[in-house]
Each structure stands twice: as C-alpha cells, then as structure tokens.
CSV table of C-alpha atoms in Angstrom, one decimal:
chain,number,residue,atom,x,y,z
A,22,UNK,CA,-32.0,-6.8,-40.8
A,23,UNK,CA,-32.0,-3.3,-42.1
A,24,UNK,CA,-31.0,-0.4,-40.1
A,25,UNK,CA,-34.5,0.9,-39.4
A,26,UNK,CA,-35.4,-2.5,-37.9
A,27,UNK,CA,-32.4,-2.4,-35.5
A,28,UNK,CA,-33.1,1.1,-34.4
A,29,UNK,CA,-37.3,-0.3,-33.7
A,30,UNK,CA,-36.1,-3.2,-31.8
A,31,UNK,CA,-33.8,-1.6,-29.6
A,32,UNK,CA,-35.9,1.5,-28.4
A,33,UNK,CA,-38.6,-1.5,-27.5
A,34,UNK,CA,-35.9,-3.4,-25.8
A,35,UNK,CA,-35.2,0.2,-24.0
A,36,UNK,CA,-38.6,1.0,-23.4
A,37,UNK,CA,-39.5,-2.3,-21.5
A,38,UNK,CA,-36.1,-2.5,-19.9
A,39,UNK,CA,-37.3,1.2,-18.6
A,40,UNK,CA,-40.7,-0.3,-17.7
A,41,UNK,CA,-39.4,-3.2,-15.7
A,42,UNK,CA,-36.8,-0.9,-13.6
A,43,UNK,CA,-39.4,1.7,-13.2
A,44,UNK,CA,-41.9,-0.9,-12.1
A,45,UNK,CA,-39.1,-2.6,-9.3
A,46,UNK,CA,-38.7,0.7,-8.7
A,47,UNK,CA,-42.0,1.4,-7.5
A,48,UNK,CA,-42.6,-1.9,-5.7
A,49,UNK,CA,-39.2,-1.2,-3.9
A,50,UNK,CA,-41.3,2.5,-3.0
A,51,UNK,CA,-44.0,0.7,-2.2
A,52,UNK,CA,-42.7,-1.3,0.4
A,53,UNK,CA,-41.0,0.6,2.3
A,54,UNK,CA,-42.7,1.4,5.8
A,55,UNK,CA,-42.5,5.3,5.8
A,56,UNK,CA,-44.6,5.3,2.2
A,57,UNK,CA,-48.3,5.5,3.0
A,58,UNK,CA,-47.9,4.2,7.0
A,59,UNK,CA,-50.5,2.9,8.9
A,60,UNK,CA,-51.3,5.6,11.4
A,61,UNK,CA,-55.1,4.3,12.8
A,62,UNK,CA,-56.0,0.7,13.3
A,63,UNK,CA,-59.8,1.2,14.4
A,64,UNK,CA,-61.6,-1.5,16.1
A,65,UNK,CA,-65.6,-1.6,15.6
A,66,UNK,CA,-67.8,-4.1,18.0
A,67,UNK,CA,-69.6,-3.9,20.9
A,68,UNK,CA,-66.7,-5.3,23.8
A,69,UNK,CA,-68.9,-6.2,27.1
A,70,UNK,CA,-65.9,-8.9,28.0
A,71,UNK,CA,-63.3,-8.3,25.8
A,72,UNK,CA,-60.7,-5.9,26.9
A,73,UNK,CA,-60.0,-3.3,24.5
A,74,UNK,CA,-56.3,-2.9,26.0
A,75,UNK,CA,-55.5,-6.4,25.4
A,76,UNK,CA,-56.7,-6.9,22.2
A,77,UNK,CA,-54.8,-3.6,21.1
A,78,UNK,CA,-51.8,-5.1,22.2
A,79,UNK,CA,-52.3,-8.4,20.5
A,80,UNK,CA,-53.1,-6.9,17.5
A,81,UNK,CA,-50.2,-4.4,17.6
A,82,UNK,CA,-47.2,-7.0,17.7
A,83,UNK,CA,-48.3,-7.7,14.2
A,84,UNK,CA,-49.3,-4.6,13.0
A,85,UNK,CA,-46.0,-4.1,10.7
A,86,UNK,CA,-45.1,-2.4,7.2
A,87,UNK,CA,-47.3,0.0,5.4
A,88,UNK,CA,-51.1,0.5,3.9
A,89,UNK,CA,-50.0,-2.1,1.2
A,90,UNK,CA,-47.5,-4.3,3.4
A,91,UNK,CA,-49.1,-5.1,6.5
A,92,UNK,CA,-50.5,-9.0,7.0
A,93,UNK,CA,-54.3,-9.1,7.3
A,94,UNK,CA,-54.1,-12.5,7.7
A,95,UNK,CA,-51.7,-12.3,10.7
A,96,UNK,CA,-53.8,-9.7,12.5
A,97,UNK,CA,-56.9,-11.6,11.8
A,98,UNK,CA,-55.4,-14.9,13.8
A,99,UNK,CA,-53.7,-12.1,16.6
A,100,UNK,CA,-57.2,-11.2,17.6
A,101,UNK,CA,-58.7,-14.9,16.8
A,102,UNK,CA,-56.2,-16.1,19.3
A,103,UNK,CA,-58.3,-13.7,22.1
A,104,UNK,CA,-60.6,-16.4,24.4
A,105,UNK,CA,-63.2,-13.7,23.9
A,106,UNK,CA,-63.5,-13.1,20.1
A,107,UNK,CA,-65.6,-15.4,18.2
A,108,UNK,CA,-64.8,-14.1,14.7
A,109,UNK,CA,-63.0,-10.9,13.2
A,110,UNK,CA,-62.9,-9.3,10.2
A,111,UNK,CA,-59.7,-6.9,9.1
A,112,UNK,CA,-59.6,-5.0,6.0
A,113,UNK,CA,-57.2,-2.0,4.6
A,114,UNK,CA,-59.4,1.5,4.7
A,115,UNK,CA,-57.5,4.1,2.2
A,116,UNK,CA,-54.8,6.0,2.8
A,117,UNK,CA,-53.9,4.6,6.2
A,118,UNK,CA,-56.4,2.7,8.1
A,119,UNK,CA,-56.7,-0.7,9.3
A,120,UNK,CA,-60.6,-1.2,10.4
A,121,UNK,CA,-61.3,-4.4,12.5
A,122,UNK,CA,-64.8,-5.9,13.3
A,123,UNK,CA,-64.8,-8.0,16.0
A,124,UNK,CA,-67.8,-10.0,17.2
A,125,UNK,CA,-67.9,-11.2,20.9
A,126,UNK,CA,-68.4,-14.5,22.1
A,127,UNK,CA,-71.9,-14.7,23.4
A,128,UNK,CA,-72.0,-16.8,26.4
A,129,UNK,CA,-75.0,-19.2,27.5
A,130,UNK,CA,-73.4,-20.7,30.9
A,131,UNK,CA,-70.4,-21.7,32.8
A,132,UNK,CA,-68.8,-25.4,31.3
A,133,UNK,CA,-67.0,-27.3,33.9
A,134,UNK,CA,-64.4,-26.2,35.9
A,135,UNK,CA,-63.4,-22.5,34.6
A,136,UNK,CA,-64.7,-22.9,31.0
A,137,UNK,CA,-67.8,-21.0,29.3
A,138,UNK,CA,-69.9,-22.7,26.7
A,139,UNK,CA,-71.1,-19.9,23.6
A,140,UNK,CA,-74.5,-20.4,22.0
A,141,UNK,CA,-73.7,-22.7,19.5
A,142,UNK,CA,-72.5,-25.3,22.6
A,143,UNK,CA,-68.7,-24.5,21.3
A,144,UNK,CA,-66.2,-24.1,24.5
A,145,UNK,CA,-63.9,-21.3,25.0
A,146,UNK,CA,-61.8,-20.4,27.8
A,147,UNK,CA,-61.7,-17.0,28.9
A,148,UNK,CA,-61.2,-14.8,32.2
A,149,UNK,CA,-64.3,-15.4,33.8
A,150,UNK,CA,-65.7,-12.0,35.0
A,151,UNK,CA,-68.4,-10.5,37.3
A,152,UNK,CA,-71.1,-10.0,34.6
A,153,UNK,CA,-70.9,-14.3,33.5
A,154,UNK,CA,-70.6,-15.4,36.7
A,155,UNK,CA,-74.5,-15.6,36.9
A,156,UNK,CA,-75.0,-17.8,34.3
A,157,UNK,CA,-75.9,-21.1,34.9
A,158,UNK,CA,-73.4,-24.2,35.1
A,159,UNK,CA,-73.8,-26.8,32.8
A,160,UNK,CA,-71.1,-30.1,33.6
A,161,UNK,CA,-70.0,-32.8,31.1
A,162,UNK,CA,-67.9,-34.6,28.9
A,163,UNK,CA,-66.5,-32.2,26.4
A,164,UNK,CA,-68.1,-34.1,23.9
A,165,UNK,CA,-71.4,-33.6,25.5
A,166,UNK,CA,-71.6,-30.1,25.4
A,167,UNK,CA,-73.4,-29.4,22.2
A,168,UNK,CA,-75.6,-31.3,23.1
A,169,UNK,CA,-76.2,-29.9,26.5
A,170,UNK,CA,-76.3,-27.0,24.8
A,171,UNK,CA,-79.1,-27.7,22.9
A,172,UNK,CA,-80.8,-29.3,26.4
A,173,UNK,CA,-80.9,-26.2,28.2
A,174,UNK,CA,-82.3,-23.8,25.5
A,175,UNK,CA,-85.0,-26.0,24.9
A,176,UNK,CA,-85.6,-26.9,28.4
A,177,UNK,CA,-85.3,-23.9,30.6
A,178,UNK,CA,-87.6,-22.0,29.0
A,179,UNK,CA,-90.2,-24.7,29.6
A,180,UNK,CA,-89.1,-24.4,33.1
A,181,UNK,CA,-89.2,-21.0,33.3
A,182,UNK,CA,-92.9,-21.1,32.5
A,183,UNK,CA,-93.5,-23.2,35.9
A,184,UNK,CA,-91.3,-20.2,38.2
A,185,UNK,CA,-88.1,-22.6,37.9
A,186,UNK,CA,-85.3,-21.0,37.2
A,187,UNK,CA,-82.0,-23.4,36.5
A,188,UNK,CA,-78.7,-23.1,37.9
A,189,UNK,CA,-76.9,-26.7,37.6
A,190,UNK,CA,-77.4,-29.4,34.4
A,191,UNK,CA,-75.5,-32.2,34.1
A,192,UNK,CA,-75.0,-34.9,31.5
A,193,UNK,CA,-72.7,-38.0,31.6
A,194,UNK,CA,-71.0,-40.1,29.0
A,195,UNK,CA,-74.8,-42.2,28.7
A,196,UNK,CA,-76.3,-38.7,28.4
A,197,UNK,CA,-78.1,-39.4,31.3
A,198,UNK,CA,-79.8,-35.8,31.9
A,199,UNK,CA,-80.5,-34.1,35.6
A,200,UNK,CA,-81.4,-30.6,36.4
A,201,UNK,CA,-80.8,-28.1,40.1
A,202,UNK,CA,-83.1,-25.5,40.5
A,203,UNK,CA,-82.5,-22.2,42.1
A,204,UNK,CA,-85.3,-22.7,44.1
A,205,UNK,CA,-83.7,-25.9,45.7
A,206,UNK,CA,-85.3,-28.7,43.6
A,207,UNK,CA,-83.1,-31.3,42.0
A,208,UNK,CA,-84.5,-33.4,38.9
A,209,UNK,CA,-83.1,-36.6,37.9
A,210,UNK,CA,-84.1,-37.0,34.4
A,211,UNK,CA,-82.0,-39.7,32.8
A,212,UNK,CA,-80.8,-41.0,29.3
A,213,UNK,CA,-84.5,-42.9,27.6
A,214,UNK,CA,-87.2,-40.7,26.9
A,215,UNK,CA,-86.1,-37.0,27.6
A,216,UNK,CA,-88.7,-35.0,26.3
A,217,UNK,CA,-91.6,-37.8,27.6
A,218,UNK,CA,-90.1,-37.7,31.0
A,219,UNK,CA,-90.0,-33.7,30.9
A,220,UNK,CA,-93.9,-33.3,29.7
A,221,UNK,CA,-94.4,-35.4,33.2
A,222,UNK,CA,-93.3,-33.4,35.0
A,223,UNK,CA,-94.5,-30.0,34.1
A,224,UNK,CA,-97.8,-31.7,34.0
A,225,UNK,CA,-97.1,-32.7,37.7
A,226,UNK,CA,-95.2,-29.9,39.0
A,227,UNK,CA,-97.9,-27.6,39.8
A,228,UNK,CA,-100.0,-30.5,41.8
A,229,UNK,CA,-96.9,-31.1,43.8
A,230,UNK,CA,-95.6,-27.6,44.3
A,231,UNK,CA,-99.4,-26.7,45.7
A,232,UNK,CA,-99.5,-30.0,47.7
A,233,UNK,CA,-95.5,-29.8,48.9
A,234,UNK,CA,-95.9,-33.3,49.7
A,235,UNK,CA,-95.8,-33.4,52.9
A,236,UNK,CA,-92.7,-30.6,53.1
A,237,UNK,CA,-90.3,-29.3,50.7
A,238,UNK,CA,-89.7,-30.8,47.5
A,239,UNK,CA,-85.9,-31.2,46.8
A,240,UNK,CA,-85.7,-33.9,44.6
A,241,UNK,CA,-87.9,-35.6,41.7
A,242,UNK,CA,-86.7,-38.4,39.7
A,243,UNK,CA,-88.3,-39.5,36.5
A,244,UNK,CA,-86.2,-42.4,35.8
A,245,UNK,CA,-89.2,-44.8,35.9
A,246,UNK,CA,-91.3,-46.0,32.8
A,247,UNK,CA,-94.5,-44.3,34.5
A,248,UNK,CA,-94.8,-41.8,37.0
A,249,UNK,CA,-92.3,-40.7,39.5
A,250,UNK,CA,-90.9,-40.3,42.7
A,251,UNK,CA,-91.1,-37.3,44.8
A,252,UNK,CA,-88.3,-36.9,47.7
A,253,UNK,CA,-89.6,-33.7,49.9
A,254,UNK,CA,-88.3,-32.2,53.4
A,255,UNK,CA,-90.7,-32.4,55.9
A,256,UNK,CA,-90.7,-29.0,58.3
A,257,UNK,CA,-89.2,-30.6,61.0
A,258,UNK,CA,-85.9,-31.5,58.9
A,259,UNK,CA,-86.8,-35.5,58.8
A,260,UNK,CA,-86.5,-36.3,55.2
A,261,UNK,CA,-89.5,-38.0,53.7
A,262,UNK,CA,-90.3,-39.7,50.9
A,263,UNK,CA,-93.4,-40.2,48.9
A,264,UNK,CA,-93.4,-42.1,46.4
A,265,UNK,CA,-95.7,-42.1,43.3
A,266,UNK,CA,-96.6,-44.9,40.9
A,267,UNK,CA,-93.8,-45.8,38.9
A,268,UNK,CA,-92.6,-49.1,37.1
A,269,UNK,CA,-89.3,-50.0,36.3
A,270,UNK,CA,-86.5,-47.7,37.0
A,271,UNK,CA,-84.6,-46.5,33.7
C-alpha cells in the first residue's frame, strides 16, 4: 500500500472517528434535562368532571427529562389511569411544550352501586359528583350493561314521547327487562319479545293514563303473550288490580 493510500485511509478513519464522538457527543447534549426543558405542559379539553388539579398532578410525576427525553407514552397512561378521561392524546410542541387533548367520559347513567356507565355501555368508576347524580340508574350484571346500554337509548326516548321520564332499569342474568318511572309507574317487561311487548304498551298507555283504572297506575306487566296487567292505587290507598286479557305469563 503506497503512502498516498495510508495517508487517505487514515484521515477517513479520523474523520468518522470524529463523526461518531461528535455525534455521542451531542446525544450525551441532548439528554441532558437543562438542554431544551420542558417549561409548559398545556392541557386542551373541555373538563365538566374532571379535575384539572388532579390530572396536573398525575401527569406531573411523569413529566421528566427534556423536549426530546420526556415519555409520551408514560404521560399518556398517567392521565388514562384518571376514572374520568376516556382517551388522551400527548404530543411534543417545539421548543418546550407538551400539549395534551383529553376527552371526557360522557356519562349516560349511574351503574350499580357507585359506578357510571359512558355511552358506549363501558363502566368506569369515578367520584360521583352533583351534576351526574341526576342521571338515571340502570342495575345489572356487569356483563349486561352494554346491552342495557343499548336498552335505554332506544327505549326512553319512546318513553319520553308518552310524558315518562325513566329513572330505574333493571336487567338480570336472563335479560329479563323492567323499567321505574319518575312519575311512579313500574313496568315489568321481561326477557321474550322486548320491542313487541314495548309497542303494547305505548299503544295502551294513553287509554290507561286517561282512564287511571280505577286509581293510580304503579305497575304494568307485560309478561303475558297478549295483553297485560294493570296494578293501579285506588284513592283511598286499597290497592287494586285490574287485570286485562292476557294468556300465558312469560
């Protein structure tokens, strides 16, 4: 190897050797926490429930290292953790900002015993506050509640229409459906035919509600092939029943 090729081979060796230390260099730089800090971590979202304080906090035990450094991924699950937030996004902002998007939970009713249920039917556990505490209760099985879910949007609105507003709906391990009323009526709809048994009802609900049958209605049940039976309150606090035509309880 002649002289001239020596003297090329080491200046490349040299120049990458330079390269490679100037590049460790750098990273070394790079990650250090006082080179381009985070100084803002800025959270966009409507927050009815959430609590801005807490999420701060939860957010800020992870908030470590630099613009470059810091775990997206670990703030991300910090605020995913938070009963309230049903998703988040985090992303760096250049030089030195850390933006979050966080979407609420939106709650459709109370589940159970101290649970909510969102729209999609999922269950989350939050602090329960003033503002939810009017929605309605819906009771089952865990494994029930999507599908309760799914119940009461389609049903209340129907119910609505006839000046019912609901409060209570329960479903058991049969799915075996019944319905409480603010107004003080109780419906027993059962597991076989649903959406049959519900058109019955509204058809008869005005006939009955004009009628009162007798006294106050408090309880209907629909658990019968054909027709119904109406259980009313007579005005001199004697219950009374009367009983329309029905065949075969179900």
């Amino acid at each position: 190897m002649s002289r001239v090729h020596v003297g090329r081979w080491l200046l490349g060796a040299l120049l990458f050797l330079s390269m490679g230390i100037g590049g460790a260099w750098g990273v070394y730089q790079l990650g250090r926490p006082d080179v381009l800090p985070l100084r803002v971590v800025r959270i966009d979202g409507g927050l009815k429930h959430l609590d801005r304080s807490t999420l701060e906090t939860a957010v800020g035990r992870v908030v470590t290292g630099n613009f470059f450094t810091v775990d997206v991924d670990a703030v991300r699950s910090a605020a995913s953790s938070l009963a309230w937030v049903d998703r988040v996004s985090v992303r760096r902002v250049w030089p030195d900002t850390l933006l979050m998007r966080v979407v609420e939970q939106r709650p459709l009713a109370r589940w159970g015993d101290g649970a909510m249920l969102n729209e999609r039917g999922e269950i989350f556990r939050p602090v329960i506050d003033g503002v939810v505490e009017g929605l309605p209760l819906l009771a089952g099985p865990d494994e029930t509640a999507a599908a309760l879910a799914r119940r009461y949007r389609q049903l209340s609105t129907r119910f609505a229409d006839l000046g019912l507003e609901v409060v209570r709906m329960d479903m058991d391990r049969r799915r075996a459906l019944s319905v409480v009323f603010r107004q003080g009526l109780a419906l027993q709809v059962g597991s076989v035919d649903v959406d049959g048994r519900v058109d019955r009802f509204i058809s008869a609900y005005p006939h009955l509600a004009k009628a009162q049958v007798g006294g106050r209605l408090v309880r209907v049940d629909l658990r019968y092939a054909n027709g119904l039976s109406v259980y009313a309150e007579p005005l001199d606090d004697l219950q009374g029943e009367d009983v329309l035509e029905h065949r075969g309880q179900a």
